Amino acid sequence: MASALRPPRVPKPKGVLPSHYYESFLEKKAPCDRDYKKFWAGLQGLTIYFYNSNRDFQHVEKLNLGAFEKLKDEIPWGSSRDPGTHFCLVLRNQEIKFKVETLECREMWKGFILTVVELRVPSNLTLLPGHLYMMAEVLAKEEARRALETPSCFLKVSRLEAQLLLERYPECGNLLLRPSGDGADGASVTTRQMHNGTHVVRHYKVKREGTKYVIDVEEPFSCTSLDAVVNYFVSHTKKALVPFLFDEDYEKVLVAPSSRPVILKPKKLPKAPAKPPKPPTGPKPEPKIVNGGFPRKLPASSAQPLFPTPGLADVTAELQKKLEKRRALEH
């Protein structure tokens, strides 16, 4: 008697390994570490992911390059020469040391990191033509990715909230991207720079025209994405403007039993006097020029609606009190 036909065995689905611009074994030593720890590491976008092995699908650590400042070669402690296998990644708030197996691997890591943070293929590294071609491909992928992604310095805050955040946390940056105050399909940029010994806050409109973003300065500048808008301000001030990025020490998110994230509120500013004099009602025009900044058109109206933002509900009220106090002192 013929046995019953059995369906063919279907192989179990296997996980898909993460896709990276570049990957290799990498030893990492953070400021809190006593020794180097070896990982399988991969660069994707502006993040380096660290895995326990090259067969793992889930990373155990990650490092955001949004606060990138520079890369530098390292000479190991106790050595009189550079073996070509150590380098240091300098971020705004920390320095992280890395160790690789060969000089070629070090130059590859430095090259790919510089490609994604500066959006250009580096020309001052020891690289072969094939390596440069790989980085040019990564550059095209990164530009396409950023065209569809919101920059990390974009926060859903109002004009007043943006001003107070830049004032409270200058170490986190001095350029913040936010929703357009008039409700249009665009954005606004808020900056805070030193001018004649005083910190000056400026606001710039970014209009959406088709697929382009147009910065409303004296000579309007067109960009292909919001990320390109940020790069415009950074490059045209020779990096005097730094995109605002909350460090982990500031952005504390606690997960409550209900799985609803609870954001810790920033510390409160000193309270203003109980009854400050009534501020003048007339609008106060802003200067057209920012030191090292951009000539801009004065807006028809400076009023902007407030955006309800969890964790920042008290910020606007505090800033309004502070502005009233300042105006009272001026008059």
mmCIF file of C-alpha atoms in Angstrom:
data_model
loop_
_atom_site.group_PDB
_atom_site.id
_atom_site.type_symbol
_atom_site.label_atom_id
_atom_site.label_comp_id
_atom_site.label_asym_id
_atom_site.label_seq_id
_atom_site.Cartn_x
_atom_site.Cartn_y
_atom_site.Cartn_z
ATOM 1 C CA MET A 1 0.000 0.000 0.000
ATOM 2 C CA ALA A 2 1.459 3.281 -1.055
ATOM 3 C CA SER A 3 2.158 5.637 1.740
ATOM 4 C CA ALA A 4 0.314 8.951 1.802
ATOM 5 C CA LEU A 5 2.047 11.772 0.056
ATOM 6 C CA ARG A 6 3.632 14.276 2.411
ATOM 7 C CA PRO A 7 3.989 17.943 1.583
ATOM 8 C CA PRO A 8 7.561 19.043 0.958
ATOM 9 C CA ARG A 9 9.357 20.510 3.909
ATOM 10 C CA VAL A 10 9.453 24.278 3.933
ATOM 11 C CA PRO A 11 12.695 25.670 5.337
ATOM 12 C CA LYS A 12 12.325 27.907 8.375
ATOM 13 C CA PRO A 13 12.567 31.569 7.501
ATOM 14 C CA LYS A 14 15.935 33.014 8.380
ATOM 15 C CA GLY A 15 16.509 36.498 9.674
ATOM 16 C CA VAL A 16 17.924 39.028 7.287
ATOM 17 C CA LEU A 17 21.276 40.431 8.295
ATOM 18 C CA PRO A 18 21.296 44.233 8.667
ATOM 19 C CA SER A 19 22.424 46.219 5.632
ATOM 20 C CA HIS A 20 25.333 48.588 6.273
ATOM 21 C CA TYR A 21 27.350 51.044 4.227
ATOM 22 C CA TYR A 22 30.485 49.494 5.703
ATOM 23 C CA GLU A 23 31.114 46.812 8.323
ATOM 24 C CA SER A 24 34.025 45.020 9.991
ATOM 25 C CA PHE A 25 35.337 44.017 13.390
ATOM 26 C CA LEU A 26 36.010 47.089 15.489
ATOM 27 C CA GLU A 27 37.337 47.462 19.023
ATOM 28 C CA LYS A 28 35.787 50.344 20.975
ATOM 29 C CA LYS A 29 36.784 52.136 24.149
ATOM 30 C CA ALA A 30 34.415 54.748 25.543
ATOM 31 C CA PRO A 31 35.402 57.180 28.328
ATOM 32 C CA CYS A 32 33.701 54.918 30.886
ATOM 33 C CA ASP A 33 35.530 51.774 29.698
ATOM 34 C CA ARG A 34 38.816 50.539 31.152
ATOM 35 C CA ASP A 35 39.731 48.389 28.155
ATOM 36 C CA TYR A 36 38.769 47.969 24.511
ATOM 37 C CA LYS A 37 35.728 45.807 23.732
ATOM 38 C CA LYS A 38 35.564 43.956 20.424
ATOM 39 C CA PHE A 39 32.396 44.173 18.305
ATOM 40 C CA TRP A 40 31.185 43.515 14.820
ATOM 41 C CA ALA A 41 30.284 47.057 13.726
ATOM 42 C CA GLY A 42 28.298 48.476 10.832
ATOM 43 C CA LEU A 43 27.687 52.026 9.613
ATOM 44 C CA GLN A 44 24.182 52.875 8.404
ATOM 45 C CA GLY A 45 23.081 56.465 7.932
ATOM 46 C CA LEU A 46 24.465 58.576 10.764
ATOM 47 C CA THR A 47 24.660 55.642 13.182
ATOM 48 C CA ILE A 48 27.294 53.023 13.956
ATOM 49 C CA TYR A 49 25.709 49.787 15.217
ATOM 50 C CA PHE A 50 27.651 47.323 17.371
ATOM 51 C CA TYR A 51 26.948 43.570 17.488
ATOM 52 C CA ASN A 52 28.408 40.772 19.567
ATOM 53 C CA SER A 53 29.204 38.831 16.362
ATOM 54 C CA ASN A 54 28.805 39.081 12.600
ATOM 55 C CA ARG A 55 25.968 36.538 12.768
ATOM 56 C CA ASP A 56 23.747 38.626 15.054
ATOM 57 C CA PHE A 57 20.678 40.462 13.806
ATOM 58 C CA GLN A 58 20.169 42.687 16.861
ATOM 59 C CA HIS A 59 22.693 45.335 17.856
ATOM 60 C CA VAL A 60 23.768 45.673 21.498
ATOM 61 C CA GLU A 61 24.998 49.266 21.262
ATOM 62 C CA LYS A 62 24.750 52.149 18.834
ATOM 63 C CA LEU A 63 26.508 55.464 18.376
ATOM 64 C CA ASN A 64 24.900 58.531 16.799
ATOM 65 C CA LEU A 65 27.201 60.689 14.684
ATOM 66 C CA GLY A 66 24.938 63.746 14.786
ATOM 67 C CA ALA A 67 27.301 65.509 17.218
ATOM 68 C CA PHE A 68 30.394 64.779 15.074
ATOM 69 C CA GLU A 69 33.304 67.198 15.354
ATOM 70 C CA LYS A 70 36.386 65.454 13.947
ATOM 71 C CA LEU A 71 38.446 62.272 13.521
ATOM 72 C CA LYS A 72 42.061 61.963 14.574
ATOM 73 C CA ASP A 73 44.687 59.247 14.457
ATOM 74 C CA GLU A 74 45.883 57.856 17.762
ATOM 75 C CA ILE A 75 49.247 56.587 18.965
ATOM 76 C CA PRO A 76 48.740 53.814 21.557
ATOM 77 C CA TRP A 77 49.862 54.611 25.090
ATOM 78 C CA GLY A 78 53.478 53.577 25.617
ATOM 79 C CA SER A 79 54.258 53.479 21.882
ATOM 80 C CA SER A 80 56.639 55.827 20.101
ATOM 81 C CA ARG A 81 55.074 55.471 16.647
ATOM 82 C CA ASP A 82 51.688 55.239 15.000
ATOM 83 C CA PRO A 83 51.003 51.598 14.010
ATOM 84 C CA GLY A 84 48.111 52.769 11.825
ATOM 85 C CA THR A 85 45.460 50.818 13.709
ATOM 86 C CA HIS A 86 44.112 53.343 16.239
ATOM 87 C CA PHE A 87 41.863 56.364 15.737
ATOM 88 C CA CYS A 88 39.625 58.590 17.844
ATOM 89 C CA LEU A 89 36.123 59.831 17.078
ATOM 90 C CA VAL A 90 35.529 63.251 18.651
ATOM 91 C CA LEU A 91 31.878 64.095 19.308
ATOM 92 C CA ARG A 92 30.505 67.235 20.871
ATOM 93 C CA ASN A 93 30.181 65.612 24.295
ATOM 94 C CA GLN A 94 32.731 62.789 24.294
ATOM 95 C CA GLU A 95 35.705 61.113 22.630
ATOM 96 C CA ILE A 96 35.609 57.438 21.684
ATOM 97 C CA LYS A 97 38.718 55.447 20.826
ATOM 98 C CA PHE A 98 38.746 52.683 18.218
ATOM 99 C CA LYS A 99 41.219 49.976 17.253
ATOM 100 C CA VAL A 100 41.222 47.958 14.024
ATOM 101 C CA GLU A 101 43.458 45.276 12.535
ATOM 102 C CA THR A 102 45.068 47.136 9.613
ATOM 103 C CA LEU A 103 45.830 50.621 8.301
ATOM 104 C CA GLU A 104 43.499 49.972 5.362
ATOM 105 C CA CYS A 105 40.616 49.200 7.721
ATOM 106 C CA ARG A 106 41.272 52.383 9.684
ATOM 107 C CA GLU A 107 41.252 54.518 6.545
ATOM 108 C CA MET A 108 38.054 52.814 5.372
ATOM 109 C CA TRP A 109 36.238 53.576 8.628
ATOM 110 C CA LYS A 110 37.447 57.171 8.601
ATOM 111 C CA GLY A 111 36.470 57.553 4.958
ATOM 112 C CA PHE A 112 32.932 56.232 5.319
ATOM 113 C CA ILE A 113 32.309 58.237 8.511
ATOM 114 C CA LEU A 114 33.481 61.455 6.840
ATOM 115 C CA THR A 115 31.368 60.678 3.774
ATOM 116 C CA VAL A 116 28.101 60.491 5.726
ATOM 117 C CA VAL A 117 28.736 63.368 8.154
ATOM 118 C CA GLU A 118 30.178 65.820 5.611
ATOM 119 C CA LEU A 119 28.252 64.545 2.571
ATOM 120 C CA ARG A 120 31.358 64.431 0.430
ATOM 121 C CA VAL A 121 33.992 61.853 -0.446
ATOM 122 C CA PRO A 122 37.201 62.658 1.497
ATOM 123 C CA SER A 123 40.334 63.338 -0.536
ATOM 124 C CA ASN A 124 43.008 63.373 2.172
ATOM 125 C CA LEU A 125 43.049 59.678 3.152
ATOM 126 C CA THR A 126 45.146 56.718 2.018
ATOM 127 C CA LEU A 127 42.517 55.093 -0.192
ATOM 128 C CA LEU A 128 42.497 53.197 -3.475
ATOM 129 C CA PRO A 129 40.306 54.230 -6.449
ATOM 130 C CA GLY A 130 37.981 51.296 -5.699
ATOM 131 C CA HIS A 131 37.504 52.532 -2.140
ATOM 132 C CA LEU A 132 36.663 56.029 -3.361
ATOM 133 C CA TYR A 133 34.122 54.569 -5.774
ATOM 134 C CA MET A 134 32.450 52.688 -2.894
ATOM 135 C CA MET A 135 32.239 55.915 -0.903
ATOM 136 C CA ALA A 136 30.747 57.771 -3.864
ATOM 137 C CA GLU A 137 28.004 55.117 -3.997
ATOM 138 C CA VAL A 138 27.397 55.505 -0.256
ATOM 139 C CA LEU A 139 27.225 59.285 -0.685
ATOM 140 C CA ALA A 140 24.428 58.913 -3.251
ATOM 141 C CA LYS A 141 22.522 56.527 -0.955
ATOM 142 C CA GLU A 142 22.914 58.837 2.043
ATOM 143 C CA GLU A 143 21.723 61.887 0.111
ATOM 144 C CA ALA A 144 18.664 59.947 -1.073
ATOM 145 C CA ARG A 145 17.962 58.739 2.479
ATOM 146 C CA ARG A 146 18.183 62.216 3.955
ATOM 147 C CA ALA A 147 15.879 63.641 1.291
ATOM 148 C CA LEU A 148 13.121 61.464 2.791
ATOM 149 C CA GLU A 149 14.065 61.839 6.446
ATOM 150 C CA THR A 150 13.452 64.575 8.983
ATOM 151 C CA PRO A 151 16.706 65.985 10.438
ATOM 152 C CA SER A 152 17.481 65.134 14.064
ATOM 153 C CA CYS A 153 17.438 68.845 14.983
ATOM 154 C CA PHE A 154 13.751 69.093 13.983
ATOM 155 C CA LEU A 155 11.516 69.446 17.056
ATOM 156 C CA LYS A 156 7.765 70.020 17.190
ATOM 157 C CA VAL A 157 7.989 73.160 19.286
ATOM 158 C CA SER A 158 6.780 76.733 18.913
ATOM 159 C CA ARG A 159 8.883 79.792 18.206
ATOM 160 C CA LEU A 160 9.087 80.709 21.900
ATOM 161 C CA GLU A 161 9.829 77.138 22.982
ATOM 162 C CA ALA A 162 12.626 76.890 20.421
ATOM 163 C CA GLN A 163 14.144 80.113 21.734
ATOM 164 C CA LEU A 164 14.100 78.893 25.314
ATOM 165 C CA LEU A 165 15.588 75.490 24.437
ATOM 166 C CA LEU A 166 18.536 77.141 22.675
ATOM 167 C CA GLU A 167 18.996 79.465 25.646
ATOM 168 C CA ARG A 168 18.852 76.715 28.279
ATOM 169 C CA TYR A 169 21.034 74.145 26.527
ATOM 170 C CA PRO A 170 23.722 75.970 24.485
ATOM 171 C CA GLU A 171 25.972 72.902 24.706
ATOM 172 C CA CYS A 172 23.400 70.949 22.634
ATOM 173 C CA GLY A 173 23.646 73.296 19.643
ATOM 174 C CA ASN A 174 22.444 76.700 18.446
ATOM 175 C CA LEU A 175 20.316 75.848 15.391
ATOM 176 C CA LEU A 176 16.862 74.306 15.677
ATOM 177 C CA LEU A 177 14.420 73.324 12.931
ATOM 178 C CA ARG A 178 10.704 73.479 13.767
ATOM 179 C CA PRO A 179 7.258 73.501 12.128
ATOM 180 C CA SER A 180 6.205 76.593 10.241
ATOM 181 C CA GLY A 181 4.531 79.125 12.519
ATOM 182 C CA ASP A 182 1.844 80.089 9.982
ATOM 183 C CA GLY A 183 0.641 76.498 9.570
ATOM 184 C CA ALA A 184 1.899 76.304 5.979
ATOM 185 C CA ASP A 185 3.575 73.243 4.493
ATOM 186 C CA GLY A 186 7.055 74.416 5.313
ATOM 187 C CA ALA A 187 9.326 74.919 8.308
ATOM 188 C CA SER A 188 11.159 77.544 10.308
ATOM 189 C CA VAL A 189 14.732 77.794 11.545
ATOM 190 C CA THR A 190 15.650 79.349 14.887
ATOM 191 C CA THR A 191 19.268 80.282 15.617
ATOM 192 C CA ARG A 192 21.104 81.814 18.581
ATOM 193 C CA GLN A 193 24.476 83.493 18.033
ATOM 194 C CA MET A 194 26.769 85.927 19.820
ATOM 195 C CA HIS A 195 26.601 89.453 18.371
ATOM 196 C CA ASN A 196 28.585 92.321 19.917
ATOM 197 C CA GLY A 197 28.843 90.487 23.219
ATOM 198 C CA THR A 198 25.142 89.607 23.352
ATOM 199 C CA HIS A 199 23.323 86.432 22.332
ATOM 200 C CA VAL A 200 20.897 87.206 19.510
ATOM 201 C CA VAL A 201 18.050 84.898 18.437
ATOM 202 C CA ARG A 202 16.873 84.922 14.827
ATOM 203 C CA HIS A 203 14.030 83.121 13.031
ATOM 204 C CA TYR A 204 13.979 82.206 9.327
ATOM 205 C CA LYS A 205 11.056 80.955 7.255
ATOM 206 C CA VAL A 206 11.489 77.961 4.964
ATOM 207 C CA LYS A 207 8.751 77.801 2.305
ATOM 208 C CA ARG A 208 7.708 74.619 0.543
ATOM 209 C CA GLU A 209 7.460 75.143 -3.219
ATOM 210 C CA GLY A 210 6.681 71.868 -4.964
ATOM 211 C CA THR A 211 9.458 69.452 -4.067
ATOM 212 C CA LYS A 212 11.828 72.250 -3.015
ATOM 213 C CA TYR A 213 12.402 74.090 0.251
ATOM 214 C CA VAL A 214 13.175 77.791 -0.191
ATOM 215 C CA ILE A 215 14.951 79.659 2.620
ATOM 216 C CA ASP A 216 13.503 83.174 2.962
ATOM 217 C CA VAL A 217 16.684 85.257 3.049
ATOM 218 C CA GLU A 218 17.577 88.373 1.064
ATOM 219 C CA GLU A 219 18.586 86.131 -1.840
ATOM 220 C CA PRO A 220 16.213 83.123 -1.476
ATOM 221 C CA PHE A 221 18.076 79.825 -1.538
ATOM 222 C CA SER A 222 16.454 76.607 -2.797
ATOM 223 C CA CYS A 223 17.150 73.207 -1.183
ATOM 224 C CA THR A 224 16.084 69.691 -2.093
ATOM 225 C CA SER A 225 15.360 68.606 1.497
ATOM 226 C CA LEU A 226 15.132 69.819 5.094
ATOM 227 C CA ASP A 227 18.507 68.233 5.707
ATOM 228 C CA ALA A 228 19.936 70.410 2.941
ATOM 229 C CA VAL A 229 18.368 73.434 4.667
ATOM 230 C CA VAL A 230 20.305 72.610 7.849
ATOM 231 C CA ASN A 231 23.510 72.083 5.855
ATOM 232 C CA TYR A 232 23.032 75.495 4.218
ATOM 233 C CA PHE A 233 23.078 77.290 7.574
ATOM 234 C CA VAL A 234 25.976 75.209 8.885
ATOM 235 C CA SER A 235 28.174 75.628 5.803
ATOM 236 C CA HIS A 236 27.422 79.330 5.233
ATOM 237 C CA THR A 237 28.491 80.180 8.794
ATOM 238 C CA LYS A 238 31.621 77.972 8.604
ATOM 239 C CA LYS A 239 30.117 75.660 11.237
ATOM 240 C CA ALA A 240 29.430 78.501 13.684
ATOM 241 C CA LEU A 241 25.860 77.197 13.710
ATOM 242 C CA VAL A 242 25.546 73.685 15.160
ATOM 243 C CA PRO A 243 22.345 71.591 14.772
ATOM 244 C CA PHE A 244 20.559 71.178 18.102
ATOM 245 C CA LEU A 245 20.804 67.623 19.397
ATOM 246 C CA PHE A 246 19.706 66.514 22.861
ATOM 247 C CA ASP A 247 22.315 64.332 24.541
ATOM 248 C CA GLU A 248 21.139 61.260 26.418
ATOM 249 C CA ASP A 249 21.893 63.064 29.689
ATOM 250 C CA TYR A 250 19.248 65.671 28.831
ATOM 251 C CA GLU A 251 16.657 63.633 26.956
ATOM 252 C CA LYS A 252 15.496 61.191 29.623
ATOM 253 C CA VAL A 253 12.562 59.017 28.589
ATOM 254 C CA LEU A 254 11.010 56.748 31.215
ATOM 255 C CA VAL A 255 8.669 53.945 30.226
ATOM 256 C CA ALA A 256 5.707 53.804 32.598
ATOM 257 C CA PRO A 257 3.804 50.560 33.363
ATOM 258 C CA SER A 258 1.253 51.624 30.745
ATOM 259 C CA SER A 259 4.082 51.614 28.165
ATOM 260 C CA ARG A 260 3.415 55.287 27.567
ATOM 261 C CA PRO A 261 6.694 57.244 27.465
ATOM 262 C CA VAL A 262 7.041 59.936 30.120
ATOM 263 C CA ILE A 263 9.465 62.727 29.264
ATOM 264 C CA LEU A 264 11.168 64.457 32.163
ATOM 265 C CA LYS A 265 10.641 68.200 32.063
ATOM 266 C CA PRO A 266 13.645 70.557 32.014
ATOM 267 C CA LYS A 267 14.410 72.424 35.233
ATOM 268 C CA LYS A 268 12.406 75.608 35.757
ATOM 269 C CA LEU A 269 13.830 79.084 35.431
ATOM 270 C CA PRO A 270 13.602 81.561 38.356
ATOM 271 C CA LYS A 271 10.118 83.065 38.579
ATOM 272 C CA ALA A 272 9.488 86.610 37.387
ATOM 273 C CA PRO A 273 8.133 89.319 39.764
ATOM 274 C CA ALA A 274 4.472 88.915 40.710
ATOM 275 C CA LYS A 275 3.266 92.087 38.956
ATOM 276 C CA PRO A 276 5.665 93.248 36.256
ATOM 277 C CA PRO A 277 4.809 96.455 34.360
ATOM 278 C CA LYS A 278 2.674 95.896 31.305
ATOM 279 C CA PRO A 279 4.887 95.462 28.183
ATOM 280 C CA PRO A 280 4.366 97.707 25.139
ATOM 281 C CA THR A 281 1.881 96.368 22.622
ATOM 282 C CA GLY A 282 3.576 97.457 19.420
ATOM 283 C CA PRO A 283 5.686 94.916 17.484
ATOM 284 C CA LYS A 284 9.445 95.230 17.802
ATOM 285 C CA PRO A 285 11.296 94.841 14.437
ATOM 286 C CA GLU A 286 14.359 92.629 14.357
ATOM 287 C CA PRO A 287 17.735 93.666 12.870
ATOM 288 C CA LYS A 288 18.329 92.349 9.367
ATOM 289 C CA ILE A 289 21.873 91.073 9.860
ATOM 290 C CA VAL A 290 23.185 88.365 12.165
ATOM 291 C CA ASN A 291 26.867 88.324 12.973
ATOM 292 C CA GLY A 292 28.215 85.663 10.640
ATOM 293 C CA GLY A 293 24.624 84.943 9.651
ATOM 294 C CA PHE A 294 22.271 85.890 6.856
ATOM 295 C CA PRO A 295 20.426 89.031 5.691
ATOM 296 C CA ARG A 296 16.725 88.322 5.937
ATOM 297 C CA LYS A 297 13.351 89.836 5.109
ATOM 298 C CA LEU A 298 11.286 91.126 7.990
ATOM 299 C CA PRO A 299 8.116 89.009 8.365
ATOM 300 C CA ALA A 300 4.731 90.624 7.865
ATOM 301 C CA SER A 301 3.718 89.386 11.298
ATOM 302 C CA SER A 302 5.813 87.884 14.063
ATOM 303 C CA ALA A 303 2.895 86.074 15.687
ATOM 304 C CA GLN A 304 3.032 82.288 15.524
ATOM 305 C CA PRO A 305 0.599 79.784 17.042
ATOM 306 C CA LEU A 306 1.935 77.516 19.763
ATOM 307 C CA PHE A 307 2.336 73.786 19.179
ATOM 308 C CA PRO A 308 1.210 71.504 22.030
ATOM 309 C CA THR A 309 4.346 69.555 22.957
ATOM 310 C CA PRO A 310 4.535 66.895 25.737
ATOM 311 C CA GLY A 311 7.097 67.835 28.343
ATOM 312 C CA LEU A 312 7.334 71.472 27.155
ATOM 313 C CA ALA A 313 3.919 72.733 28.218
ATOM 314 C CA ASP A 314 5.420 75.018 30.884
ATOM 315 C CA VAL A 315 8.235 76.345 28.693
ATOM 316 C CA THR A 316 6.161 78.929 26.790
ATOM 317 C CA ALA A 317 4.626 80.395 29.953
ATOM 318 C CA GLU A 318 8.050 80.664 31.558
ATOM 319 C CA LEU A 319 9.527 82.380 28.546
ATOM 320 C CA GLN A 320 6.638 84.842 28.348
ATOM 321 C CA LYS A 321 7.233 85.795 31.996
ATOM 322 C CA LYS A 322 10.925 86.153 31.325
ATOM 323 C CA LEU A 323 10.315 88.388 28.306
ATOM 324 C CA GLU A 324 7.943 90.546 30.348
ATOM 325 C CA LYS A 325 10.623 90.905 33.015
ATOM 326 C CA ARG A 326 13.215 91.937 30.448
ATOM 327 C CA ARG A 327 10.876 94.496 28.860
ATOM 328 C CA ALA A 328 10.071 95.898 32.309
ATOM 329 C CA LEU A 329 13.772 96.436 32.983
ATOM 330 C CA GLU A 330 14.211 98.131 29.623
ATOM 331 C CA HIS A 331 11.455 100.629 30.311
#
